[in-house]
């Protein structure tokens, strides 16, 4: 069985490009060129140099001793939180802006929920001297004021989105509409492994650096390149796609995807797509999504803005359906408690998204000799207010 | 023969109107259709509302959102359209995004459309290649015409490909824009209309997006078989309700015969 993308742009039954004709030329241009560009020697050289000197890669693979003792197993943390701008998102925005340059684009658009992808996009646009427009739901603009300020300082224009629920899903719709209105000069930097083909594959390839590094780092530390488990949180799923990528076809390595259960999977306020969703089309991709019986897309909920998305990328839909990955749902409260625990056991403040992955120990037992790699996808500086309010600190 | 093809053969420029089913009021569907036909409209696109209409501007987004709030659903729309063919004779097309149709079941959806006397479908986010591979046989079995779009960015090669696959008409998007985005046509649009006109495609074209009044209707139909009005009609419905339909259509057709 093949878990990576096939030649038609599908992961099993999922993926494809369900887009209006207005977007056909944009997507077709990208589809025909992305692999060619990404394999050019000068592209690889420039991409790797920026990842090293600008982003600060390789990100460390850190053996979390006290956390391991607490749960009586061997836990490594892949420190994507130490990247420039504080999360894995920048791996993708660096890659895509280099693609955009080579396609001759001079205007960049992006969607953002929590603002991490928006900041990562604004950052690379400043670096490459490109115009940057970020679509962000009005509700998220209020919730994530600090990231809005960062994007503004970096020179991006923030467009508040007033349609629908005024959050990530609607910001994505609005960015797609912008692209329809600007089909020639604009590149749309999607922030996750979602959207029409080739986006899920392109973003996964840029994030694949995470698992590539895990392989040699684990070899150095444990004398083996394969962990027993790779664990990552999934909203759209880009950090998970990157952490899984080089292990997808290696079934000795078990994959665990952690979703946000919000206030409880069946509380009506949840983002646990694998349980609550079914097959359909969202943002140009056939995948699993939360929807009514009538096919209207449902508003998700999570305390973490980065997991607050009603779908998952098509790679993850296939990993779920095929049973290749185990999906675990974690509530707001469980995630917050696990996040605080990491702060106090290891001196690392994780993003609330990432905190969901750290909460699986209550639901799943591991053996003392199991080697786990948890992708620590982002740092929690942006979430300090949520931590303070949640624990009344 | 399918009513769309019959209509296309008439020796006149066609006016097609789009509205969102369930807007402004849940039960307006039938009376909007009847008023449009009585006002001399040639063809109607019934919008099946969707929560996330990617190709639509503010006006149609809002009418879709309101229609859903009012309680519109696929099953209810079909219920409302029961018996529509006892009075209405002009072509009726359902326009909607693919996900609600997929959830209803494509074959069931087509079967229902056929039973109700629907003539065609416009599904902007169902790509031509997927349609051909998976759904064309079903559509044809139920006598439904699937309408494809072209835009100013569509390559000549792809236009010919789409023309070859098309029945009824080609929906020609006037400019690089979502619906209701740009009003008025400049030289860029007119040049594009002329360029397509010169290609002498086998399938007639009907122009949509940016048509709002007598002048834009005339400019478009100078170069095409007809034109589609959506956002401007919905705005008129918002202001004047169903009783204002005749006046709105008269304004569009006003000097058409003079």
XYZ file of C-alpha atoms in Angstrom:
651
model
C 0.000 0.000 0.000
C 1.207 3.486 -0.871
C 0.746 6.251 1.689
C 2.416 9.091 -0.156
C 0.759 10.894 -3.050
C 0.147 9.128 -6.368
C 0.762 10.511 -9.848
C -2.818 11.795 -10.082
C -2.581 13.952 -6.987
C -4.442 11.607 -4.642
C -3.652 9.892 -1.360
C -5.851 6.808 -1.744
C -9.348 8.233 -2.224
C -8.386 11.713 -1.037
C -6.936 14.832 -2.606
C -7.365 16.045 -6.173
C -8.129 19.598 -7.245
C -11.821 20.485 -6.944
C -11.480 24.069 -8.029
C -13.528 26.476 -10.104
C -12.318 27.062 -13.664
C -11.165 30.552 -12.592
C -8.351 28.931 -10.595
C -7.434 26.329 -13.204
C -4.561 28.298 -14.800
C -3.017 29.195 -11.410
C -3.152 25.642 -10.095
C -2.045 24.168 -13.407
C 0.974 26.494 -13.556
C 1.958 25.389 -10.067
C 1.295 21.709 -10.748
C 3.441 21.695 -13.856
C 6.329 23.524 -12.235
C 6.611 22.778 -8.526
C 8.594 19.552 -8.736
C 10.794 20.891 -11.500
C 11.608 23.990 -9.449
C 12.088 22.093 -6.195
C 14.649 19.743 -7.742
C 16.766 22.443 -9.433
C 20.235 22.526 -7.836
C 20.199 26.303 -7.284
C 16.794 26.054 -5.599
C 18.012 23.304 -3.277
C 21.133 25.302 -2.433
C 19.190 28.478 -1.656
C 16.489 26.637 0.320
C 18.998 24.714 2.440
C 21.131 27.787 3.090
C 18.109 29.741 4.339
C 16.940 26.841 6.494
C 20.388 26.693 8.086
C 21.378 30.332 8.493
C 17.997 32.062 8.689
C 15.652 29.526 10.272
C 18.352 27.951 12.446
C 18.089 24.357 11.281
C 18.669 21.597 12.056
C 16.295 21.935 14.973
C 17.532 19.865 17.926
C 16.184 16.432 18.781
C 16.065 16.646 22.548
C 15.777 13.696 24.928
C 13.225 14.821 27.525
C 14.589 13.047 30.561
C 12.166 14.155 33.256
C 9.133 13.708 30.999
C 10.435 10.225 30.081
C 10.806 9.322 33.732
C 7.308 10.564 34.495
C 5.734 8.306 31.844
C 8.310 5.492 32.017
C 9.210 5.509 28.325
C 11.790 7.227 26.084
C 10.561 10.564 24.794
C 12.386 12.725 22.284
C 11.137 16.195 21.396
C 11.775 17.520 17.893
C 12.333 21.175 18.677
C 10.514 23.007 15.856
C 9.637 25.592 18.506
C 13.237 26.815 18.268
C 12.890 27.804 14.618
C 12.902 31.479 13.676
C 9.342 32.824 14.214
C 8.641 30.048 16.708
C 7.103 27.170 14.787
C 7.501 24.731 11.904
C 5.464 27.040 9.633
C 8.546 28.850 8.330
C 9.927 25.704 6.624
C 7.010 25.926 4.214
C 6.915 29.694 3.706
C 10.642 29.780 2.845
C 10.102 27.043 0.288
C 6.995 28.579 -1.250
C 8.400 32.080 -1.561
C 11.367 30.660 -3.464
C 8.905 28.871 -5.764
C 6.893 32.096 -6.163
C 10.036 34.013 -7.130
C 10.890 31.467 -9.781
C 7.339 31.644 -11.147
C 7.815 35.402 -11.537
C 5.200 36.395 -8.953
C 5.516 39.652 -7.031
C 2.448 39.584 -4.786
C 1.934 37.082 -1.968
C -1.333 36.246 -0.236
C -1.890 33.980 2.750
C -4.565 32.932 5.221
C -3.949 32.649 8.913
C -5.826 31.497 12.007
C -3.618 31.862 15.076
C -1.307 34.097 13.107
C 1.719 31.751 13.088
C 1.514 31.088 9.367
C 0.744 34.779 8.775
C 3.861 35.789 10.689
C 5.966 33.191 8.866
C 4.655 34.505 5.534
C 5.138 38.168 6.459
C 8.692 37.280 7.518
C 9.721 35.696 4.221
C 8.007 38.487 2.255
C 10.119 41.038 4.116
C 13.174 38.887 3.422
C 12.415 38.684 -0.301
C 10.954 42.182 -0.689
C 7.520 41.016 -1.830
C 4.129 42.556 -1.246
C 2.286 40.564 1.444
C -1.455 40.424 2.107
C -2.714 38.242 4.952
C -6.384 37.302 5.332
C -7.434 36.801 8.923
C -10.860 36.345 10.480
C -12.061 39.295 12.509
C -12.563 37.024 15.525
C -8.966 35.759 15.298
C -7.624 39.307 14.899
C -9.036 40.091 18.331
C -7.842 36.778 19.874
C -4.314 37.011 18.442
C -3.504 40.712 18.734
C 0.190 40.073 19.342
C 0.682 38.177 16.079
C -1.298 40.842 14.221
C 1.190 43.386 15.545
C 4.121 41.199 14.452
C 2.758 40.931 10.909
C 2.201 44.683 10.712
C 5.735 45.444 11.916
C 7.038 43.056 9.255
C 5.236 45.103 6.607
C 2.261 42.881 5.799
C -1.200 44.185 5.100
C -3.838 42.448 7.231
C -7.287 42.128 5.681
C -10.000 41.375 8.256
C -12.419 38.697 7.061
C -16.033 39.389 7.961
C -17.734 36.507 6.145
C -19.048 33.307 7.763
C -17.698 32.623 11.223
C -14.820 35.100 10.753
C -12.139 32.476 11.538
C -9.566 30.320 9.660
C -11.996 28.594 7.296
C -13.360 31.949 6.143
C -9.898 33.498 5.879
C -9.000 30.614 3.534
C -12.120 31.266 1.424
C -11.207 34.936 1.189
C -7.605 34.216 0.176
C -8.893 31.905 -2.580
C -11.236 34.685 -3.769
C -8.293 37.099 -3.853
C -6.436 34.602 -6.037
C -9.401 34.428 -8.416
C -9.284 38.231 -8.623
C -5.485 38.275 -9.199
C -4.721 35.270 -11.375
C -1.463 36.440 -12.935
C 0.891 38.244 -10.531
C -0.030 36.530 -7.260
C 1.119 33.393 -5.453
C -1.022 31.997 -2.646
C 1.117 30.574 0.177
C -1.193 28.045 1.820
C -0.065 27.296 5.368
C -0.968 23.643 5.704
C -1.205 20.373 3.785
C -4.691 21.321 2.615
C -6.164 22.834 -0.547
C -6.108 21.578 -4.128
C -3.291 19.424 -5.502
C -0.351 20.193 -5.649
C -0.523 22.140 -2.377
C -0.744 19.202 0.054
C 2.229 17.535 -1.617
C 4.288 20.713 -1.978
C 3.782 21.729 1.656
C 4.501 18.171 2.855
C 7.751 18.128 0.882
C 8.875 21.417 2.432
C 8.007 20.162 5.915
C 9.664 16.785 5.219
C 12.928 18.262 6.469
C 11.581 17.500 9.965
C 11.553 13.716 9.545
C 14.723 13.755 7.480
C 16.545 15.311 10.433
C 14.863 12.980 12.930
C 16.320 10.025 11.003
C 19.977 11.010 11.374
C 19.568 12.657 14.772
C 17.996 9.528 16.220
C 20.727 7.442 14.598
C 23.298 9.523 16.496
C 21.479 9.273 19.814
C 19.952 5.802 19.751
C 21.877 4.000 17.028
C 18.696 3.569 15.015
C 16.962 5.882 12.561
C 13.459 4.566 13.213
C 11.588 5.473 16.371
C 8.749 3.209 17.509
C 6.292 6.092 17.388
C 6.095 9.511 15.739
C 3.500 11.716 17.418
C 2.147 15.028 16.152
C -0.919 17.221 16.475
C -3.180 17.637 13.439
C -5.272 20.652 12.494
C -4.748 20.871 8.754
C -1.756 18.659 9.460
C 1.452 20.248 8.145
C 3.689 19.574 11.124
C 2.446 15.983 11.257
C 3.005 15.557 7.513
C 6.582 16.740 7.942
C 7.254 14.514 10.949
C 5.742 11.439 9.242
C 7.041 12.039 5.727
C 10.136 9.819 5.597
C 8.398 7.162 7.695
C 5.153 6.953 5.700
C 6.000 3.726 3.892
C 7.927 2.243 6.832
C 5.246 0.496 8.862
C 7.717 -0.435 11.625
C 7.252 3.177 12.710
C 3.810 3.760 14.212
C 2.220 7.109 13.550
C -0.048 8.887 16.035
C -2.131 11.901 15.045
C -3.552 14.002 17.851
C -6.700 15.996 17.187
C -8.428 18.678 19.225
C -11.561 17.447 21.001
C -12.339 20.941 22.274
C -14.801 20.724 25.141
C -15.343 17.017 24.427
C -15.643 15.108 21.151
C -19.453 15.049 21.252
C -19.946 18.355 23.062
C -20.817 20.203 19.873
C -17.644 22.249 20.393
C -14.867 20.141 18.945
C -12.456 19.879 16.028
C -11.960 16.088 16.072
C -12.417 15.673 12.328
C -11.522 11.974 12.093
C -14.392 11.100 14.455
C -16.926 13.791 13.573
C -16.153 14.215 9.892
C -16.911 12.309 6.746
C -15.778 12.416 3.132
C -16.413 15.586 1.215
C -14.787 18.592 -0.387
C -13.314 21.576 1.398
C -11.021 24.246 -0.046
C -10.533 22.323 -3.269
C -9.600 18.952 -1.802
C -11.498 15.716 -1.282
C -10.878 14.780 2.322
C -12.517 14.272 5.715
C -14.399 17.279 6.986
C -16.982 18.232 9.544
C -20.253 18.919 7.788
C -24.002 18.685 8.127
C -25.934 15.877 6.494
C -26.697 18.427 3.794
C -23.022 19.051 3.000
C -22.720 22.438 4.664
C -19.373 22.893 6.404
C -19.618 22.992 10.204
C -17.781 25.428 12.445
C -15.178 23.642 14.549
C -14.024 24.647 18.003
C -10.726 24.299 19.836
C -8.972 26.391 22.473
C -6.053 26.302 20.051
C -6.586 28.527 17.011
C -4.148 26.407 14.984
C -6.265 23.253 15.345
C -9.542 25.104 14.851
C -10.116 23.819 11.287
C -13.080 21.696 10.094
C -11.009 19.392 7.894
C -7.688 17.547 7.729
C -5.312 17.359 4.796
C -5.929 14.511 2.318
C -2.732 12.682 3.406
C -4.142 12.413 6.922
C -7.605 11.421 5.718
C -5.938 8.478 3.989
C -3.738 7.645 6.988
C -6.921 7.509 9.064
C -9.012 5.497 6.622
C -6.242 2.989 5.941
C -5.442 2.633 9.638
C -1.794 3.603 9.007
C -2.014 6.260 11.724
C -3.809 6.055 15.044
C -5.947 9.109 15.783
C -6.385 10.292 19.364
C -8.623 13.185 20.457
C -7.539 15.445 23.324
C -9.746 18.014 25.069
C -8.860 21.634 25.848
C -8.372 20.841 29.522
C -6.151 17.803 28.889
C -4.010 19.813 26.464
C -3.604 22.758 28.835
C -2.612 20.473 31.713
C -0.062 18.636 29.559
C 1.323 21.942 28.279
C 1.816 23.259 31.796
C 3.428 19.961 32.791
C 6.055 20.348 30.056
C 6.759 23.898 31.218
C 7.452 22.709 34.717
C 9.196 19.395 33.960
C 11.410 20.508 31.095
C 11.410 24.301 31.126
C 9.809 24.441 27.673
C 6.638 26.460 27.070
C 4.859 24.692 24.190
C 2.204 26.113 21.890
C -1.294 24.974 22.825
C -1.503 23.133 19.491
C 1.579 21.129 20.444
C 0.300 20.632 24.003
C -2.372 18.338 22.571
C 0.349 15.862 21.499
C 1.834 15.921 24.982
C -1.483 14.861 26.520
C -1.646 11.394 24.949
C 0.000 9.689 27.917
C -3.321 9.675 29.751
C -4.905 7.750 26.906
C -2.144 5.490 25.719
C 0.509 3.466 27.552
C 3.976 2.937 26.134
C 6.641 0.386 27.048
C 9.783 1.488 28.899
C 11.945 0.703 25.879
C 9.694 2.377 23.322
C 11.350 5.280 21.536
C 8.894 8.108 20.915
C 9.443 11.265 18.901
C 6.940 14.020 19.608
C 7.033 16.878 17.149
C 7.198 19.997 19.306
C 5.719 22.075 16.522
C 5.663 25.513 18.138
C 6.474 27.594 21.155
C 3.826 28.958 23.496
C 4.779 32.628 23.707
C 1.685 33.497 21.679
C -0.465 31.552 24.161
C 0.657 33.077 27.448
C -2.675 34.815 28.011
C -4.552 31.569 27.441
C -2.309 29.771 29.966
C -2.700 32.594 32.509
C -6.474 32.706 32.118
C -6.928 28.944 32.099
C -4.956 28.295 35.281
C -5.820 31.639 36.952
C -2.062 32.170 37.440
C -34.727 17.957 -27.044
C -33.439 19.519 -23.834
C -35.120 22.891 -23.155
C -31.724 24.627 -22.993
C -30.889 23.588 -26.561
C -34.350 24.600 -27.756
C -33.939 28.022 -26.179
C -30.469 28.464 -27.680
C -31.945 27.989 -31.149
C -34.342 30.918 -30.740
C -33.297 33.909 -32.779
C -32.760 36.331 -29.904
C -30.290 37.344 -27.222
C -30.990 35.438 -24.015
C -31.359 36.868 -20.549
C -30.639 34.418 -17.747
C -31.178 35.231 -14.076
C -29.500 33.669 -11.034
C -30.983 33.716 -7.545
C -30.195 31.962 -4.255
C -32.984 29.571 -3.333
C -34.418 30.394 0.092
C -33.646 34.105 -0.124
C -34.985 36.607 0.841
C -37.620 34.295 2.356
C -37.524 30.520 2.590
C -40.715 30.052 0.564
C -39.957 32.551 -2.233
C -38.492 30.012 -4.674
C -41.609 29.259 -6.678
C -42.875 32.823 -6.880
C -39.451 34.125 -7.948
C -39.359 31.576 -10.788
C -42.902 32.375 -11.905
C -42.336 36.142 -11.780
C -39.117 35.808 -13.761
C -40.826 33.831 -16.491
C -43.774 36.239 -16.557
C -41.316 39.145 -16.916
C -39.840 37.607 -20.060
C -36.636 36.054 -18.719
C -35.307 33.280 -20.968
C -33.586 31.007 -18.489
C -33.198 30.664 -14.717
C -30.334 29.492 -12.548
C -31.547 28.339 -9.182
C -28.736 28.693 -6.658
C -28.393 25.842 -4.176
C -26.896 27.663 -1.194
C -23.538 26.587 0.261
C -21.776 27.616 3.445
C -18.463 28.304 1.681
C -19.046 29.664 -1.840
C -15.449 30.135 -3.039
C -16.170 31.794 -6.358
C -18.778 34.217 -5.084
C -18.510 37.803 -3.932
C -20.224 39.425 -1.000
C -23.765 39.654 -2.371
C -24.168 35.976 -3.208
C -22.273 34.937 -0.064
C -24.737 36.884 2.043
C -27.809 35.625 0.229
C -26.516 32.036 0.582
C -25.816 32.480 4.280
C -29.249 33.982 4.843
C -30.927 31.232 2.818
C -29.242 28.589 4.996
C -30.274 30.460 8.134
C -33.822 30.523 6.771
C -33.648 26.732 6.648
C -32.952 25.996 2.988
C -31.633 22.521 2.207
C -31.268 20.327 -0.851
C -34.274 18.215 0.123
C -36.410 21.279 0.786
C -35.488 22.866 -2.545
C -36.568 19.704 -4.338
C -39.795 19.760 -2.336
C -40.437 23.369 -3.367
C -39.797 22.595 -7.031
C -42.408 19.833 -7.130
C -44.932 20.568 -9.852
C -42.956 23.548 -11.191
C -43.242 22.187 -14.731
C -47.049 22.435 -14.665
C -46.659 26.191 -15.152
C -43.058 27.060 -16.041
C -41.720 26.282 -19.530
C -38.336 28.090 -19.727
C -35.098 26.186 -18.999
C -34.261 25.718 -15.326
C -30.700 25.109 -14.200
C -29.473 24.355 -10.697
C -26.205 26.047 -9.816
C -24.397 24.883 -6.731
C -21.079 23.830 -5.247
C -20.153 20.182 -5.397
C -20.082 19.163 -1.730
C -23.841 19.386 -1.030
C -24.494 17.430 -4.249
C -21.887 14.829 -3.273
C -23.518 14.404 0.145
C -26.973 14.011 -1.413
C -25.488 11.431 -3.761
C -24.708 12.479 -7.326
C -26.927 9.812 -8.921
C -29.853 10.533 -6.576
C -29.418 14.251 -7.162
C -29.500 13.840 -10.949
C -32.463 11.491 -10.776
C -34.395 14.000 -8.701
C -33.502 16.854 -11.059
C -34.734 14.823 -13.993
C -38.014 13.992 -12.263
C -38.630 17.672 -11.464
C -37.870 18.902 -14.978
C -34.493 20.523 -14.313
C -32.542 20.866 -17.563
C -28.958 21.393 -16.496
C -26.436 21.901 -13.742
C -23.627 24.374 -13.153
C -21.150 23.115 -10.550
C -18.194 25.514 -10.509
C -15.904 23.356 -8.370
C -16.489 20.069 -10.189
C -13.535 19.939 -12.592
C -14.107 18.860 -16.167
C -11.740 15.872 -15.902
C -13.427 14.501 -12.764
C -16.836 15.003 -14.369
C -15.813 13.037 -17.435
C -14.255 10.206 -15.465
C -16.898 9.741 -12.810
C -20.173 11.491 -13.493
C -20.819 12.165 -17.181
C -22.696 8.895 -17.732
C -25.027 9.635 -14.826
C -25.772 13.164 -16.047
C -26.453 11.932 -19.555
C -28.622 9.086 -18.344
C -30.893 11.657 -16.709
C -30.798 14.054 -19.663
C -28.987 16.777 -17.738
C -26.626 19.202 -19.421
C -23.529 20.085 -17.387
C -22.416 23.629 -18.144
C -18.677 24.422 -18.182
C -16.976 27.746 -17.596
C -14.238 29.609 -19.426
C -12.427 32.728 -18.182
C -10.104 35.351 -19.715
C -7.182 33.201 -18.513
C -8.373 29.965 -20.126
C -5.903 28.901 -22.817
C -7.013 28.556 -26.448
C -6.269 24.850 -26.309
C -8.443 24.370 -23.230
C -11.260 26.487 -24.692
C -11.368 24.142 -27.688
C -11.316 21.153 -25.343
C -14.191 22.598 -23.270
C -16.119 23.521 -26.425
C -15.847 19.951 -27.637
C -17.238 18.580 -24.358
C -19.967 21.213 -24.033
C -23.641 20.926 -24.720
C -26.147 23.738 -24.340
C -23.924 26.724 -23.758
C -20.535 27.747 -22.388
C -20.637 29.958 -19.309
C -18.185 32.693 -20.178
C -16.856 34.471 -17.088
C -16.344 38.107 -18.110
C -13.285 38.981 -16.057
C -10.817 37.663 -13.498
C -13.138 38.134 -10.589
C -15.547 36.535 -8.185
C -19.246 37.235 -8.753
C -20.469 40.772 -8.213
C -16.883 41.998 -8.164
C -16.397 44.422 -11.004
C -19.088 46.466 -12.673
C -18.855 47.811 -16.185
C -16.776 46.483 -19.047
C -13.570 48.119 -20.250
C -11.488 47.474 -23.331
C -9.894 44.415 -21.773
C -13.252 42.666 -21.441
C -14.519 43.765 -24.847
C -11.297 42.513 -26.492
C -11.758 39.189 -24.726
C -15.405 38.976 -25.874
C -14.276 39.668 -29.450
C -11.445 37.156 -29.233
C -13.838 34.388 -28.171
C -16.428 35.480 -30.751
C -13.808 35.094 -33.484
C -13.035 31.526 -32.401
C -16.456 30.508 -33.777
C -16.951 27.780 -31.211
C -19.606 25.165 -31.853
C -21.204 25.886 -28.461
C -22.861 29.296 -27.992
C -21.567 31.415 -25.122
C -23.506 33.141 -22.405
C -21.578 35.772 -20.484
C -21.799 36.115 -16.729
C -20.116 38.115 -13.913
C -20.297 41.920 -13.963
C -23.616 42.252 -15.792
C -25.949 44.515 -13.855
C -27.993 46.730 -16.166
C -29.134 47.502 -19.699
C -25.732 48.740 -20.826
C -23.641 45.818 -19.569
C -26.264 43.386 -20.870
C -26.059 45.001 -24.295
C -22.256 45.134 -24.356
C -22.074 41.450 -23.470
C -24.738 40.280 -25.886
C -23.151 42.208 -28.759
C -20.592 39.397 -28.689
C -22.435 36.441 -27.217
C -25.710 34.562 -27.322
C -26.822 35.845 -23.961
C -25.921 37.123 -20.542
C -26.465 36.123 -16.927
C -27.334 38.477 -14.073
C -26.859 37.312 -10.481
C -25.621 39.734 -7.844
C -27.481 42.745 -9.271
C -30.740 40.773 -9.274
C -30.202 39.652 -5.685
C -29.578 43.257 -4.633
C -32.835 44.249 -6.294
C -34.631 41.410 -4.487
C -33.174 42.607 -1.195
C -34.468 46.137 -1.787
C -37.772 45.526 -3.528
C -38.737 41.909 -2.897
C -40.517 39.577 -5.283
C -42.981 42.249 -6.381
C -40.114 44.323 -7.803
C -38.949 41.595 -10.197
C -40.895 42.823 -13.224
C -39.496 46.357 -12.917
C -35.944 45.069 -12.603
C -36.245 42.866 -15.695
C -37.869 45.702 -17.644
C -34.899 47.918 -16.866
C -32.539 45.320 -18.283
C -34.618 44.744 -21.400
C -35.868 48.323 -21.600
C -34.266 49.545 -24.792
C -33.519 46.078 -26.023
C -36.132 46.216 -28.783
C -35.894 49.892 -29.645
